[in-house]
Amino acid sequence: MKYLALLMAPAFLFCSVLLNAQNLTIYDGQETVGSSINSPSFEENPVLHPSGTMMFFTRVQHAANVGGKGDKGDIWMSEQSASGEWLPAQNLGTPLNSDGLNAIIGFADGGNLMYISTDYKDKDGILRKAVATSRRNGSSWTAPERLNVKYFSNKSTHQSGWVTADGTVLLLSIEAPGGYGTEDLYVCFRESDGSYSSPRNLGFMINTAFQENTPFLAEDYKTLIFASNGITGLGGRDLFYSERLDDSWRNWSEPVSLGNKVNTVGTELSFSFQSGADFAYLTSTQNSEGYSDIKRVKIKSDIVAQRLDTIPQTPLIGAVVKPSIDPEVVPTVEAPTVASTQVTGIVRDAKTLGALAANISVSGQTSDYNTNYQSASDGTFSFALENGHSYALTVSAKGYLEEQLVVETFDGEEINETVLLQPLSVGNTVTLSHVLFEQSTANMIKGSEADLERVRKMMEDNPEVEILISGHTDNQGPIKPNIELSESRVQTVIDYLVSKGIDKSRLTGKGFGPTKPIASNASEETRKLNRRVEFTVVKGN
């Protein structure tokens, strides 16, 4: 279990959190930064300029935004007066802001280069996520220029990140194919040509089957603070810290909550602070003027700034061979040696554990690799993949719900997987682990569509199948409102599938509330297993 260990001192009203063998002391609780910044709209993603006298943040659905009241978010800025008060915030306008979502990630080059998360339309007119930079030009900022992050892909409508002050390390919260859940945390490194390496997943200790967002990396390049709703906490999303243990950027200490001076029963995001500062800033939905407000907590940090001396490099794969320039000479060229990782495993029926012949589609998340393999009649498979990459595997068989997983070949060690496919036999029940909802609502969390797309594809590929969608809650609160909530969530799922072309007559639904638990309700760690959406096959192939 991921849990909190705090040294409490009630007489002094502070909690001390140990980070990297040094103390980050958090005094008292949240306090608002005031109405010069917060408004009846909602504010998110605060980032202090390196000067410490300007706060940049995103304000969503405000009439003064470039796209008006329906605008997804513009970057605003508030300056600090000589007395320390924040002055009324101003929209930074165009060309920095557009009518899409604009959110600051951080600053490099002494505060003269701003990294932002932004929306753009591709050649087909489809709205995509991107990372961009804008350079300071006097009192204004230039039009954003898209940053070259190799093999960047984000399926989620949410995106957040952090960049170190020297620009060498870029952390991103994105949904890439084959991740652990919806949004995961990834790291990219600046290369010699100014581009950034392909996103590398921070691994299972940080990422869960749910959402990890708003990463912050302290100046020691080791202390990571982030938000998650996949680790047991107090509210919708809580803030946690972890320490990087080696230079692979995949080994981290077990995340620990920042405690109840920071986290509440609401949602907390975007915790950050500067070296030597008296306050850390964050956003919270608790006791907010709008949906979320920018808050601060008084801190004392003894984290020592360090240089990043070791940046992981993608292993060298083969060599470039120059052809002869003499047309009369036909050169003999040996194929370069390609370092590879052997991927082996077996595909089984999740119920009977019988072996299955299945199709295995492999696509590179950090390369252009795309191919298909087949498991043998005994379910086994074996193939080699180039080292230094991340790959998404989609395993499918007729009459089964497809499964997706990710394999990474950064360390070159052999990979062995057992893949269990759920049969579409009458009576079989499948839990949709990644279909998530905002707390106490029927509003799906962004990224839940990925699991529902698997169901949609299954229904399209198996037109005879009909399913019952069921919603379940834990036992917290009265039974009747929980049943009503589960029914509303079931209807949200049905509406989504119908909107994607699935005939409504093939879908039925029922909300059971807390009446059918699959785990104990004695602790939050097991209660969350009872909050689920499932489907049961009522008519099969």
XYZ file of C-alpha atoms in Angstrom:
541
model
C 0.000 0.000 0.000
C 1.195 3.510 -0.790
C 0.775 5.444 2.410
C 1.793 8.555 4.288
C 4.260 8.755 7.130
C 4.311 12.260 8.635
C 6.038 13.682 11.651
C 3.281 15.627 13.359
C 3.827 18.477 15.827
C 0.370 19.834 16.729
C 1.667 22.450 19.136
C 3.361 24.251 16.276
C 0.691 23.477 13.632
C 3.023 22.167 10.976
C 3.946 18.910 9.371
C 7.433 17.965 8.250
C 7.854 15.862 5.123
C 11.190 14.217 4.436
C 12.394 14.769 0.863
C 15.767 13.478 -0.325
C 16.955 13.245 3.297
C 16.171 16.936 3.723
C 13.142 18.599 5.261
C 10.361 20.307 3.389
C 8.346 21.863 6.175
C 4.709 22.680 5.378
C 3.084 25.113 7.814
C -0.668 25.355 8.446
C -3.057 24.691 5.562
C -4.135 26.184 2.266
C -4.832 29.886 1.936
C -6.171 31.703 -1.108
C -3.969 34.072 -3.096
C -6.912 36.464 -3.315
C -9.443 37.851 -5.768
C -6.826 39.617 -7.905
C -6.049 36.151 -9.280
C -9.027 33.944 -8.415
C -12.431 34.510 -9.994
C -15.858 32.849 -10.393
C -14.309 31.092 -13.431
C -11.693 28.512 -12.580
C -7.966 29.013 -12.358
C -5.399 26.274 -12.779
C -1.727 25.511 -13.338
C 0.072 28.376 -11.530
C 3.765 28.845 -12.378
C 5.985 31.541 -10.889
C 8.363 33.392 -13.194
C 12.006 32.861 -12.139
C 12.054 36.475 -10.936
C 9.482 35.497 -8.323
C 7.447 38.649 -9.026
C 5.076 37.336 -11.719
C 2.580 34.505 -11.549
C 1.396 32.885 -14.791
C -1.666 30.634 -14.782
C -4.553 29.404 -16.935
C -8.052 30.804 -16.576
C -10.822 28.695 -18.105
C -14.179 29.810 -19.554
C -13.748 33.503 -18.876
C -15.441 36.181 -20.991
C -12.129 38.012 -21.487
C -10.428 34.955 -23.014
C -9.549 34.989 -26.722
C -12.401 32.568 -27.462
C -14.851 34.209 -25.056
C -16.759 32.468 -22.284
C -16.538 29.083 -24.020
C -12.739 29.296 -24.351
C -10.920 26.243 -22.999
C -8.273 28.352 -21.272
C -5.925 31.308 -21.755
C -2.668 32.170 -20.022
C -3.009 35.106 -17.632
C -0.389 36.910 -15.566
C -0.378 38.795 -12.272
C 2.507 40.946 -11.040
C 3.472 41.301 -7.425
C 3.596 44.761 -5.883
C 6.491 46.044 -3.792
C 4.442 45.242 -0.689
C 4.004 41.624 -1.808
C 0.354 41.827 -2.920
C -0.728 40.270 -6.197
C -2.110 42.856 -8.623
C -5.207 42.221 -10.814
C -4.362 39.550 -13.407
C -4.248 40.375 -17.107
C -4.897 38.121 -20.092
C -1.684 37.916 -22.160
C -3.789 37.919 -25.340
C -2.715 36.948 -28.824
C -0.491 35.720 -30.337
C 0.389 33.703 -27.206
C -3.199 32.619 -26.585
C -5.596 31.023 -29.057
C -9.207 29.888 -28.785
C -7.965 26.421 -27.773
C -6.437 25.400 -24.447
C -3.281 27.293 -23.538
C -1.423 26.296 -20.367
C 2.037 27.141 -19.134
C 4.501 24.326 -18.417
C 7.434 26.376 -17.163
C 10.351 28.658 -18.029
C 13.900 28.244 -19.297
C 16.635 30.641 -20.414
C 16.349 32.794 -17.315
C 12.618 33.232 -17.744
C 12.830 34.443 -21.344
C 11.585 31.190 -22.900
C 8.130 29.943 -21.942
C 7.112 26.313 -22.502
C 3.385 25.820 -23.015
C 0.836 23.099 -23.679
C -1.361 24.092 -26.586
C -3.890 22.878 -29.149
C -3.449 22.946 -32.921
C -5.311 21.625 -35.963
C -3.546 19.098 -38.161
C -3.806 18.986 -41.956
C -7.131 17.162 -41.668
C -8.577 19.768 -39.320
C -8.400 17.483 -36.272
C -7.535 19.169 -32.973
C -4.271 17.822 -31.537
C -2.184 18.455 -28.442
C 1.326 19.861 -28.697
C 4.154 21.323 -26.646
C 5.345 24.729 -27.827
C 7.639 27.564 -26.806
C 7.206 31.326 -26.794
C 10.008 33.872 -26.371
C 9.750 37.027 -24.328
C 9.770 40.166 -26.449
C 9.834 43.133 -24.104
C 6.506 43.108 -22.262
C 4.880 40.631 -24.663
C 5.411 37.063 -25.875
C 5.891 35.745 -29.402
C 3.539 33.374 -31.201
C 4.077 29.795 -29.953
C 6.285 27.528 -32.047
C 5.706 23.789 -31.799
C 8.508 21.922 -30.087
C 9.946 18.841 -31.755
C 9.326 16.029 -29.263
C 10.098 12.819 -31.115
C 7.187 10.411 -31.515
C 4.973 12.606 -29.386
C 1.385 11.387 -29.121
C -1.363 12.270 -26.653
C -4.794 10.655 -26.924
C -6.151 12.570 -23.936
C -7.703 16.032 -23.981
C -5.681 16.718 -20.812
C -2.026 17.641 -20.900
C 0.311 19.109 -18.304
C 4.022 19.153 -17.648
C 7.113 20.766 -16.183
C 10.432 21.892 -17.647
C 13.644 22.393 -15.686
C 15.183 25.868 -15.593
C 18.016 24.827 -17.917
C 15.581 23.210 -20.359
C 17.311 19.826 -20.273
C 14.427 17.822 -18.793
C 10.778 17.954 -19.887
C 8.162 16.048 -17.878
C 4.775 15.417 -19.483
C 1.430 14.050 -18.350
C -0.061 12.460 -21.473
C -1.986 9.399 -22.590
C 0.240 7.457 -24.959
C -0.586 4.050 -26.457
C 0.129 1.195 -24.086
C 0.502 3.263 -20.913
C -0.460 2.015 -17.470
C -3.762 3.918 -17.390
C -5.186 7.150 -18.729
C -2.642 9.956 -18.300
C 0.814 8.738 -17.227
C 3.966 10.710 -16.444
C 6.775 10.647 -19.018
C 10.226 12.227 -19.266
C 11.969 13.685 -22.344
C 15.544 14.964 -22.633
C 16.791 17.844 -24.764
C 19.129 16.707 -27.516
C 21.992 18.538 -29.203
C 19.818 19.856 -32.039
C 17.282 21.404 -29.632
C 14.672 18.670 -30.128
C 13.537 16.386 -27.304
C 13.844 12.637 -27.061
C 10.773 10.447 -27.310
C 8.699 10.326 -24.080
C 9.870 7.632 -21.654
C 7.328 6.307 -19.150
C 8.382 6.863 -15.514
C 7.294 3.331 -14.655
C 4.861 1.466 -12.445
C 5.922 2.982 -9.126
C 4.663 6.401 -10.277
C 1.967 5.539 -12.799
C -1.257 3.683 -12.036
C -4.333 2.511 -13.926
C -5.845 5.929 -13.234
C -4.549 9.497 -13.769
C -1.189 11.043 -12.935
C -1.028 14.778 -13.663
C 0.809 18.090 -13.104
C 4.374 16.890 -12.450
C 6.865 19.181 -10.703
C 10.596 18.400 -10.523
C 12.589 20.231 -7.863
C 15.993 21.765 -8.535
C 17.806 18.657 -7.330
C 16.418 16.789 -10.396
C 15.304 14.017 -8.029
C 12.293 15.234 -6.047
C 9.079 14.687 -7.989
C 5.697 16.003 -6.836
C 2.580 15.066 -8.799
C -1.180 14.558 -8.564
C -2.877 11.159 -8.761
C -6.279 9.578 -8.262
C -4.805 6.081 -8.473
C -3.121 6.151 -5.054
C -5.152 6.128 -1.859
C -5.731 9.714 -0.728
C -8.205 12.116 0.843
C -10.068 13.408 -2.207
C -10.581 13.303 -5.954
C -6.886 13.794 -6.727
C -4.177 14.260 -4.115
C -0.579 15.435 -4.280
C 2.292 13.008 -3.684
C 6.062 13.082 -3.748
C 8.655 10.520 -4.774
C 12.439 10.431 -5.121
C 14.303 9.319 -8.249
C 16.644 6.478 -7.264
C 18.886 6.127 -10.330
C 19.625 7.480 -13.797
C 17.144 5.223 -15.608
C 14.291 7.582 -14.578
C 12.135 4.484 -14.045
C 13.122 3.619 -10.474
C 11.406 5.780 -7.860
C 10.685 5.596 -4.170
C 7.132 4.720 -3.192
C 4.950 7.856 -3.512
C 3.960 9.502 -0.229
C 1.095 11.956 0.304
C 1.914 15.587 1.097
C -0.571 15.238 3.940
C -3.739 16.965 5.095
C -2.154 20.417 5.255
C -2.098 20.274 1.451
C -4.616 17.608 0.416
C -8.361 17.856 1.096
C -11.538 15.993 0.186
C -11.505 18.102 -2.999
C -9.016 17.934 -5.880
C -5.477 19.285 -5.572
C -3.159 19.815 -8.551
C -0.071 21.749 -9.721
C 2.091 21.973 -6.599
C 5.328 23.911 -7.192
C 7.796 26.133 -5.377
C 11.059 27.976 -5.944
C 14.297 27.480 -4.064
C 14.349 29.581 -0.905
C 10.708 30.652 -1.307
C 8.345 31.058 1.635
C 5.345 29.609 -0.186
C 4.425 26.770 -2.514
C 1.500 27.268 -4.887
C -1.164 24.817 -5.982
C -4.773 24.641 -7.151
C -7.667 23.232 -5.140
C -11.415 22.827 -5.578
C -11.898 22.996 -1.815
C -13.581 26.222 -0.602
C -12.949 27.868 -3.957
C -14.539 30.955 -5.454
C -14.901 29.163 -8.796
C -14.502 25.499 -9.727
C -10.845 25.651 -8.659
C -8.718 28.427 -7.204
C -5.019 29.044 -6.780
C -3.918 28.547 -3.177
C -0.637 28.686 -1.315
C 0.895 26.964 1.686
C 3.762 28.287 3.769
C 6.893 26.156 3.432
C 10.574 25.941 4.201
C 12.663 23.969 1.717
C 16.239 22.837 2.204
C 16.450 21.003 -1.125
C 19.842 21.748 -2.679
C 19.974 22.614 -6.378
C 22.134 20.216 -8.401
C 23.318 19.783 -11.964
C 22.072 16.903 -14.083
C 25.281 15.175 -15.100
C 23.850 12.017 -16.655
C 21.169 12.056 -19.347
C 20.032 8.608 -20.556
C 20.777 8.009 -24.216
C 18.906 5.724 -26.596
C 21.199 2.753 -27.281
C 23.080 2.923 -30.595
C 21.328 0.602 -33.025
C 23.492 -0.271 -36.009
C 25.647 2.114 -38.035
C 25.250 4.283 -41.107
C 26.935 2.772 -44.179
C 27.843 5.163 -47.020
C 27.413 3.713 -50.534
C 30.282 3.882 -53.027
C 30.229 6.894 -55.358
C 31.834 4.832 -58.170
C 28.973 3.681 -60.471
C 31.105 0.816 -61.715
C 31.540 -0.602 -58.275
C 28.693 -2.426 -56.604
C 29.559 -2.312 -52.911
C 29.044 -5.235 -50.626
C 27.382 -3.997 -47.479
C 26.787 -6.125 -44.456
C 23.531 -5.445 -42.651
C 24.214 -3.505 -39.475
C 23.967 -5.413 -36.270
C 20.736 -4.426 -34.554
C 20.523 -4.813 -30.800
C 17.186 -6.396 -29.959
C 15.072 -7.780 -27.151
C 13.271 -11.103 -27.351
C 9.569 -10.882 -26.491
C 7.946 -14.199 -25.596
C 4.707 -15.252 -23.975
C 1.424 -17.064 -24.219
C -2.177 -16.066 -24.944
C -4.887 -17.762 -22.874
C -8.647 -17.707 -22.386
C -9.189 -15.701 -19.179
C -11.837 -18.133 -17.924
C -10.643 -21.593 -18.938
C -6.923 -20.722 -19.208
C -6.905 -22.684 -22.469
C -4.317 -21.648 -25.072
C -5.453 -19.347 -27.897
C -4.220 -18.610 -31.391
C -4.354 -14.807 -31.582
C -3.242 -11.865 -33.658
C -0.625 -9.590 -32.070
C -0.377 -6.142 -33.587
C 2.806 -4.266 -32.619
C 3.228 -0.530 -33.115
C 6.158 1.586 -32.016
C 5.416 4.398 -29.598
C 8.912 5.780 -30.091
C 9.611 4.487 -33.615
C 7.815 3.950 -36.921
C 7.643 0.196 -36.351
C 4.328 -1.476 -37.270
C 3.816 -5.188 -37.903
C 1.660 -8.196 -36.989
C 2.510 -11.527 -35.417
C 0.471 -14.646 -34.652
C 0.578 -16.820 -31.592
C 0.827 -20.533 -32.336
C -2.009 -23.019 -31.785
C -0.579 -23.635 -28.306
C -0.868 -19.888 -27.583
C 2.863 -19.195 -27.518
C 4.586 -16.353 -29.343
C 8.127 -15.129 -29.763
C 9.591 -12.213 -31.718
C 12.415 -9.691 -31.458
C 12.056 -5.924 -31.139
C 14.753 -3.298 -31.511
C 16.246 -2.042 -28.279
C 15.703 1.502 -27.086
C 11.993 1.803 -27.808
C 8.512 1.483 -26.354
C 5.920 -0.638 -28.179
C 2.146 -1.005 -27.892
C 0.840 -4.558 -28.325
C -2.800 -5.209 -29.224
C -3.790 -8.859 -28.811
C -7.049 -10.001 -30.429
C -8.933 -13.167 -31.318
C -12.389 -13.819 -32.757
C -14.965 -14.036 -29.988
C -12.806 -12.246 -27.410
C -12.336 -8.722 -26.095
C -8.950 -7.445 -27.255
C -6.248 -6.583 -24.735
C -3.586 -3.898 -24.938
C -0.240 -3.758 -23.190
C 3.075 -1.950 -23.505
C 6.574 -3.392 -23.620
C 9.783 -1.372 -23.371
C 13.169 -2.493 -24.635
C 15.379 0.146 -23.029
C 17.379 -2.288 -20.897
C 17.568 -5.165 -23.414
C 16.315 -7.786 -20.960
C 14.069 -10.570 -22.291
C 10.354 -9.906 -21.817
C 7.814 -12.614 -21.038
C 4.074 -11.905 -20.963
C 0.942 -13.920 -20.242
C -2.024 -12.328 -22.011
C -5.538 -13.241 -20.839
C -8.397 -12.549 -23.262
C -11.951 -12.284 -21.975
C -14.353 -14.543 -23.929
C -17.638 -13.168 -25.244
C -19.544 -16.139 -23.851
C -22.983 -15.652 -22.319
C -22.734 -14.833 -18.625
C -19.117 -13.652 -18.674
C -18.600 -10.332 -16.857
C -15.759 -7.943 -17.699
C -14.705 -5.005 -15.507
C -13.831 -1.826 -17.400
C -11.023 -0.756 -15.086
C -10.195 2.472 -16.903
C -13.735 3.881 -17.166
C -13.562 6.523 -14.437
C -15.884 9.276 -13.244
C -15.441 12.553 -11.426
C -16.221 12.211 -7.752
C -19.976 11.909 -7.007
C -20.948 12.655 -10.624
C -21.749 10.821 -13.847
C -19.133 12.865 -15.738
C -16.506 10.585 -17.220
C -12.895 11.529 -16.550
C -10.983 12.395 -19.698
C -9.219 9.319 -21.027
C -11.976 6.859 -20.081
C -12.925 6.682 -23.751
C -10.018 4.309 -24.457
C -11.670 1.398 -22.588
C -15.035 2.168 -24.168
C -13.414 2.159 -27.607
C -12.392 -1.444 -26.954
C -16.043 -2.247 -26.221
C -17.196 -0.365 -29.323
C -14.777 -2.286 -31.530
C -15.824 -5.567 -29.934
C -19.497 -4.790 -30.633
C -18.726 -3.870 -34.237
C -16.635 -7.001 -34.831
C -19.245 -9.252 -33.160
C -22.660 -7.971 -34.336
C -24.529 -10.824 -32.625
C -23.323 -9.847 -29.152
C -25.610 -8.023 -26.705
C -24.437 -6.791 -23.312
C -25.751 -5.607 -19.942
C -23.796 -2.647 -18.562
C -23.805 -2.456 -14.763
C -22.667 0.300 -12.424
C -21.460 -0.182 -8.854
C -20.395 2.029 -5.940
C -18.896 1.485 -2.504
C -21.010 1.621 0.680
C -20.151 5.206 1.685
C -23.348 7.229 2.087
C -27.044 6.327 1.779
C -27.964 3.443 -0.519
C -30.567 5.258 -2.640
C -28.321 8.126 -3.864
C -25.582 5.559 -4.614
C -27.971 3.484 -6.721
C -29.108 6.609 -8.557
C -25.489 7.619 -9.167
C -24.604 4.177 -10.532
C -27.627 4.302 -12.842
C -26.583 7.701 -14.157
C -23.071 6.439 -14.840
C -24.430 3.429 -16.712
C -26.500 5.771 -18.857
C -23.385 7.833 -19.623
C -21.653 4.691 -20.910
C -24.672 3.656 -22.998
C -24.973 7.153 -24.476
C -21.311 7.086 -25.458
C -21.575 3.734 -27.248
C -24.778 4.756 -29.046
C -23.095 7.994 -30.161
C -20.388 5.834 -31.741
C -22.907 3.872 -33.822
C -23.790 0.894 -31.604
C -27.485 -0.010 -31.882
C -29.228 0.858 -28.605
C -31.228 -2.374 -28.747
C -27.987 -4.302 -28.098
C -27.351 -2.427 -24.843
C -29.170 -2.662 -21.530
C -28.099 -1.171 -18.235
C -28.659 -1.317 -14.514
C -27.228 0.513 -11.521
C -26.661 -1.627 -8.432
C -25.112 0.970 -6.120
C -23.325 -0.740 -3.205
C -25.366 -3.969 -3.290
C -22.838 -6.149 -5.173
C -19.357 -5.556 -3.700
C -16.430 -7.607 -4.970
C -14.117 -6.545 -2.120
C -14.277 -5.424 1.482
C -15.547 -1.903 2.224
C -13.435 -1.732 5.397
C -10.633 0.368 3.870
C -10.254 2.837 1.025
C -7.691 0.575 -0.625
C -10.329 -2.154 -1.122
C -13.396 0.142 -1.375
C -12.127 1.592 -4.629
C -12.371 -1.886 -6.211
C -16.129 -1.742 -5.622
C -16.465 1.528 -7.576
C -16.597 0.033 -11.048
C -18.398 -0.305 -14.372
C -18.819 -3.778 -15.871
C -20.476 -5.408 -18.821
C -21.970 -8.890 -18.926
C -22.549 -10.781 -22.164
C -26.273 -11.629 -22.392
C -26.199 -12.853 -25.999
C -23.045 -14.304 -27.506
C -21.702 -15.374 -30.867
